[in-house]
């Protein structure tokens, strides 16, 4: 995909959890290839729910196109190979006995050969400076290493789009800085749900502000982040 092409298009997305009020109400937006878009909003705004729709883990009313293809029941596997989600809690991502096994999991499912699996894993471990962690179980890593290992399980699949849910939650200042630097250096399209506005300022060029399941504002990151009264009105300042 060349920069400037629509890589995600969401049209009239509405979702109601089985037990509740609508979590997303008629959401429409576009993400262009190569962009980093921040989805900001207070707790309960619908940010996580939106990310879960973008890779087909939840199915609401409306249409979602990823790399030109509408998500449906039949193409979920293909869609998920293009758009990878890094969960807020690494425990949702890392469940195998070792980090190596976690990284190999998706590649084995794709039927990749052992040599190729080994090569791809070593490449991503080296890019994320995680060499030496592969033989360890994720629970023995530091929070920062665990977060990177979580990202590694997604990157090793070579997606076109990276979805990140609250990527800096629970990281200490050093781990947070290091993770933000990694995100800055990744050139693939990114959609980041967070209320860490400094992260958005450093990584994102565009922002969508979500509150109570509705897009209340979208625009250039600097414009939105400098609009103190807008941020205050949505519990973000
Ligand atoms: P955010 O990520 O912005 O904090 P969420 O997407 O988690 O917001 O939540 C949006 C709304 O959906 C909230 O009202 C929340 O209580 C509700 N919600 C989230 N997850 C569930 C769930 N598994 N079951 C029922 N309601 C949920």
Coordinates of C-alpha atoms and ligand atoms in Angstrom, one line a residue:
X1 CA 0.0 0.0 0.0
X2 CA 1.3 3.4 -0.9
X3 CA 1.0 6.3 1.5
X4 CA -2.2 8.2 0.9
X5 CA -4.4 5.2 0.2
X6 CA -7.3 4.4 2.5
X7 CA -6.1 1.4 4.5
X8 CA -9.0 1.4 7.0
X9 CA -12.5 2.7 6.4
X10 CA -15.2 2.5 9.0
X11 CA -18.7 3.3 7.9
X12 CA -21.6 3.8 10.3
X13 CA -20.3 1.4 13.0
X14 CA -22.7 0.8 15.9
X15 CA -22.1 -1.8 18.6
X16 CA -24.1 -2.7 21.7
X17 CA -22.7 -5.2 24.2
X18 CA -25.2 -8.0 24.9
X19 CA -25.9 -6.6 28.3
X20 CA -25.8 -2.8 27.8
X21 CA -26.2 0.5 26.2
X22 CA -24.4 1.2 22.8
X23 CA -20.6 1.3 23.2
X24 CA -20.2 2.7 19.6
X25 CA -22.8 4.9 17.9
X26 CA -22.6 5.3 14.2
X27 CA -18.9 5.8 13.9
X28 CA -17.3 6.6 10.6
X29 CA -13.7 7.5 9.8
X30 CA -10.8 6.7 7.5
X31 CA -7.1 5.9 8.2
X32 CA -4.6 6.4 5.3
X33 CA -1.7 4.1 4.8
X34 CA 1.4 5.1 6.7
X35 CA -0.5 7.3 9.2
X36 CA -0.4 7.1 13.0
X37 CA -3.8 7.9 14.4
X38 CA -4.5 8.4 18.1
X39 CA -7.9 7.4 19.4
X40 CA -8.3 9.4 22.6
X41 CA -11.2 9.6 25.0
X42 CA -12.0 9.1 28.7
X43 CA -12.5 5.7 30.3
X44 CA -15.6 4.0 28.8
X45 CA -15.5 6.1 25.6
X46 CA -15.4 3.0 23.4
X47 CA -11.7 3.0 22.4
X48 CA -11.0 -0.7 23.1
X49 CA -14.4 -1.7 21.6
X50 CA -13.4 0.1 18.4
X51 CA -10.0 -1.6 18.2
X52 CA -11.7 -5.0 18.7
X53 CA -13.9 -4.3 15.7
X54 CA -11.0 -3.3 13.4
X55 CA -9.5 -6.8 13.4
X56 CA -12.8 -8.5 13.6
X57 CA -12.8 -9.7 17.2
X58 CA -16.2 -8.0 17.6
X59 CA -18.8 -7.6 14.8
X60 CA -21.1 -4.6 15.0
X61 CA -23.6 -3.0 12.6
X62 CA -22.0 -1.1 9.8
X63 CA -19.1 -1.7 7.5
X64 CA -15.3 -1.9 8.0
X65 CA -12.9 -2.1 5.2
X66 CA -9.2 -3.1 5.8
X67 CA -6.8 -2.8 2.9
X68 CA -9.7 -2.5 0.5
X69 CA -11.6 -5.6 1.7
X70 CA -14.7 -5.5 3.8
X71 CA -14.4 -7.6 7.0
X72 CA -16.8 -10.6 6.9
X73 CA -17.1 -14.0 8.5
X74 CA -15.1 -15.7 5.7
X75 CA -12.0 -13.5 5.5
X76 CA -11.2 -13.0 9.2
X77 CA -8.0 -14.9 9.0
X78 CA -6.7 -12.9 6.0
X79 CA -7.8 -9.6 7.7
X80 CA -6.0 -10.5 10.9
X81 CA -2.8 -11.2 9.0
X82 CA -3.0 -7.6 7.8
X83 CA -4.0 -5.9 11.0
X84 CA -2.5 -7.0 14.3
X85 CA -3.7 -5.9 17.8
X86 CA -1.4 -5.4 20.8
X87 CA -3.7 -5.8 23.8
X88 CA -3.4 -3.6 26.8
X89 CA -2.5 -6.5 29.1
X90 CA 0.4 -8.6 27.8
X91 CA -1.1 -11.6 29.6
X92 CA -3.8 -11.6 26.9
X93 CA -1.0 -12.0 24.3
X94 CA 1.6 -14.2 25.9
X95 CA 0.5 -17.6 27.0
X96 CA 3.1 -20.1 25.9
X97 CA 5.9 -21.6 28.0
X98 CA 8.6 -19.3 26.5
X99 CA 8.7 -16.0 24.5
X100 CA 10.1 -18.0 21.6
X101 CA 7.0 -20.2 21.6
X102 CA 4.7 -17.2 21.8
X103 CA 6.5 -15.7 18.8
X104 CA 6.4 -18.9 16.8
X105 CA 2.7 -19.6 17.5
X106 CA 1.1 -17.6 14.7
X107 CA 3.9 -18.6 12.2
X108 CA 3.4 -22.3 13.0
X109 CA -0.3 -21.8 12.4
X110 CA 0.5 -20.3 9.0
X111 CA 2.5 -23.5 8.2
X112 CA 5.8 -21.7 7.9
X113 CA 9.0 -23.8 7.8
X114 CA 11.2 -24.0 10.9
X115 CA 14.1 -22.1 9.3
X116 CA 11.9 -19.2 8.3
X117 CA 10.3 -19.1 11.7
X118 CA 13.7 -19.0 13.4
X119 CA 14.8 -16.2 11.0
X120 CA 11.7 -14.0 11.5
X121 CA 11.9 -14.4 15.3
X122 CA 15.5 -13.5 15.5
X123 CA 14.9 -10.4 13.3
X124 CA 12.1 -9.1 15.4
X125 CA 14.0 -9.9 18.7
X126 CA 16.9 -7.9 17.4
X127 CA 14.8 -5.0 16.2
X128 CA 13.1 -4.7 19.7
X129 CA 16.4 -5.4 21.6
X130 CA 14.9 -8.5 23.2
X131 CA 17.7 -10.9 22.4
X132 CA 18.2 -13.3 25.2
X133 CA 14.6 -13.2 26.3
X134 CA 13.4 -15.9 23.9
X135 CA 14.1 -18.8 26.2
X136 CA 12.3 -17.2 29.2
X137 CA 8.6 -17.4 30.1
X138 CA 6.9 -14.0 29.7
X139 CA 6.0 -13.9 33.4
X140 CA 9.7 -13.7 34.2
X141 CA 10.3 -10.6 32.1
X142 CA 10.1 -7.0 33.4
X143 CA 6.9 -5.1 32.5
X144 CA 8.8 -3.2 29.8
X145 CA 10.2 -6.4 28.2
X146 CA 6.8 -8.1 28.4
X147 CA 5.2 -5.2 26.6
X148 CA 7.9 -5.5 23.9
X149 CA 7.4 -9.2 23.7
X150 CA 3.7 -8.6 23.2
X151 CA 4.4 -6.2 20.4
X152 CA 6.9 -8.8 18.9
X153 CA 4.2 -11.5 18.6
X154 CA 2.3 -9.1 16.4
X155 CA 5.2 -7.7 14.4
X156 CA 6.6 -11.2 13.7
X157 CA 3.5 -11.8 11.6
X158 CA 4.5 -8.7 9.4
X159 CA 1.1 -7.0 9.4
X160 CA 0.4 -3.8 7.4
X161 CA -1.4 -2.2 10.3
X162 CA -0.7 -2.1 14.0
X163 CA -3.5 -1.6 16.6
X164 CA -2.3 -0.7 20.1
X165 CA -4.6 -0.5 23.1
X166 CA -3.2 1.7 25.9
X167 CA 0.4 0.8 25.0
X168 CA 2.0 2.8 27.8
X169 CA -0.3 1.6 30.7
X170 CA 1.7 0.1 33.6
X171 CA 5.1 1.0 32.3
X172 CA 7.6 2.9 34.4
X173 CA 9.1 6.1 32.9
X174 CA 12.1 4.3 31.4
X175 CA 10.0 1.5 29.9
X176 CA 7.5 4.0 28.6
X177 CA 10.1 6.1 26.9
X178 CA 11.7 3.1 25.3
X179 CA 8.4 1.8 24.1
X180 CA 7.4 5.2 22.6
X181 CA 10.7 5.3 20.8
X182 CA 10.0 1.9 19.3
X183 CA 6.6 3.1 18.1
X184 CA 8.1 6.2 16.6
X185 CA 10.5 4.1 14.6
X186 CA 7.9 1.7 13.2
X187 CA 6.9 2.8 9.7
X188 CA 3.7 0.7 9.4
X189 CA 0.2 2.3 9.8
X190 CA -0.7 2.6 13.5
X191 CA -3.9 3.2 15.4
X192 CA -3.3 3.8 19.0
X193 CA -6.1 3.9 21.6
X194 CA -4.9 5.8 24.7
X195 CA -5.4 8.6 27.2
X196 CA -1.7 9.2 27.3
X197 CA -1.7 12.5 25.4
X198 CA 2.1 12.9 25.5
X199 CA 2.4 9.5 23.7
X200 CA -0.1 10.8 21.1
X201 CA 1.9 14.1 20.8
X202 CA 5.1 12.1 20.1
X203 CA 3.8 9.4 17.8
X204 CA 0.5 10.4 16.1
X205 CA -0.1 12.9 13.3
X206 CA -3.9 12.7 13.6
X207 CA -6.3 12.3 16.4
X208 CA -9.9 11.0 16.8
X209 CA -11.6 12.0 20.0
X210 CA -14.2 9.5 21.1
X211 CA -16.6 10.0 24.0
X212 CA -19.7 7.9 25.0
X213 CA -19.3 6.0 21.7
X214 CA -19.4 9.0 19.5
X215 CA -16.6 10.8 17.5
X216 CA -16.8 14.3 19.0
X217 CA -13.7 15.7 17.2
X218 CA -11.0 14.7 14.8
X219 CA -8.1 16.5 13.2
X220 CA -4.4 17.2 13.3
X221 CA -2.8 16.0 16.5
X222 CA -1.4 19.4 17.4
X223 CA -4.8 21.1 16.8
X224 CA -6.7 18.7 19.0
X225 CA -4.1 18.4 21.7
X226 CA -3.7 22.2 22.0
X227 CA -7.5 22.6 22.4
X228 CA -7.6 22.6 26.2
X229 CA -11.3 23.4 26.5
X230 CA -12.1 20.5 24.2
X231 CA -9.9 18.1 26.2
X232 CA -11.3 19.4 29.5
X233 CA -14.9 18.9 28.3
X234 CA -14.0 15.2 27.8
X235 CA -12.0 14.6 31.0
X236 CA -8.7 14.5 29.2
X237 CA -6.9 17.6 30.5
Ligands
LIG1 P1 -12.5 2.6 26.6 O1 -11.6 1.6 25.9 O2 -12.6 3.9 25.9 O3 -12.3 2.7 28.1 P2 -14.5 0.5 26.2 O4 -14.5 0.2 24.8 O5 -13.7 -0.4 27.1 O6 -14.0 2.0 26.5 O7 -16.0 0.6 26.8 C1 -17.0 1.2 26.1 C2 -18.4 0.9 26.8 O8 -18.7 -0.4 26.7 C3 -18.3 1.2 28.3 O9 -19.6 1.7 28.7 C4 -18.0 -0.1 28.9 O10 -18.6 -0.2 30.2 C5 -18.8 -1.1 28.0 N1 -18.1 -2.4 27.9 C6 -16.8 -2.6 27.6 N2 -16.5 -3.9 27.6 C7 -17.7 -4.5 27.9 C8 -18.1 -5.9 28.0 N3 -17.2 -6.9 27.9 N4 -19.4 -6.2 28.4 C9 -20.3 -5.2 28.5 N5 -20.0 -3.9 28.4 C10 -18.7 -3.5 28.1

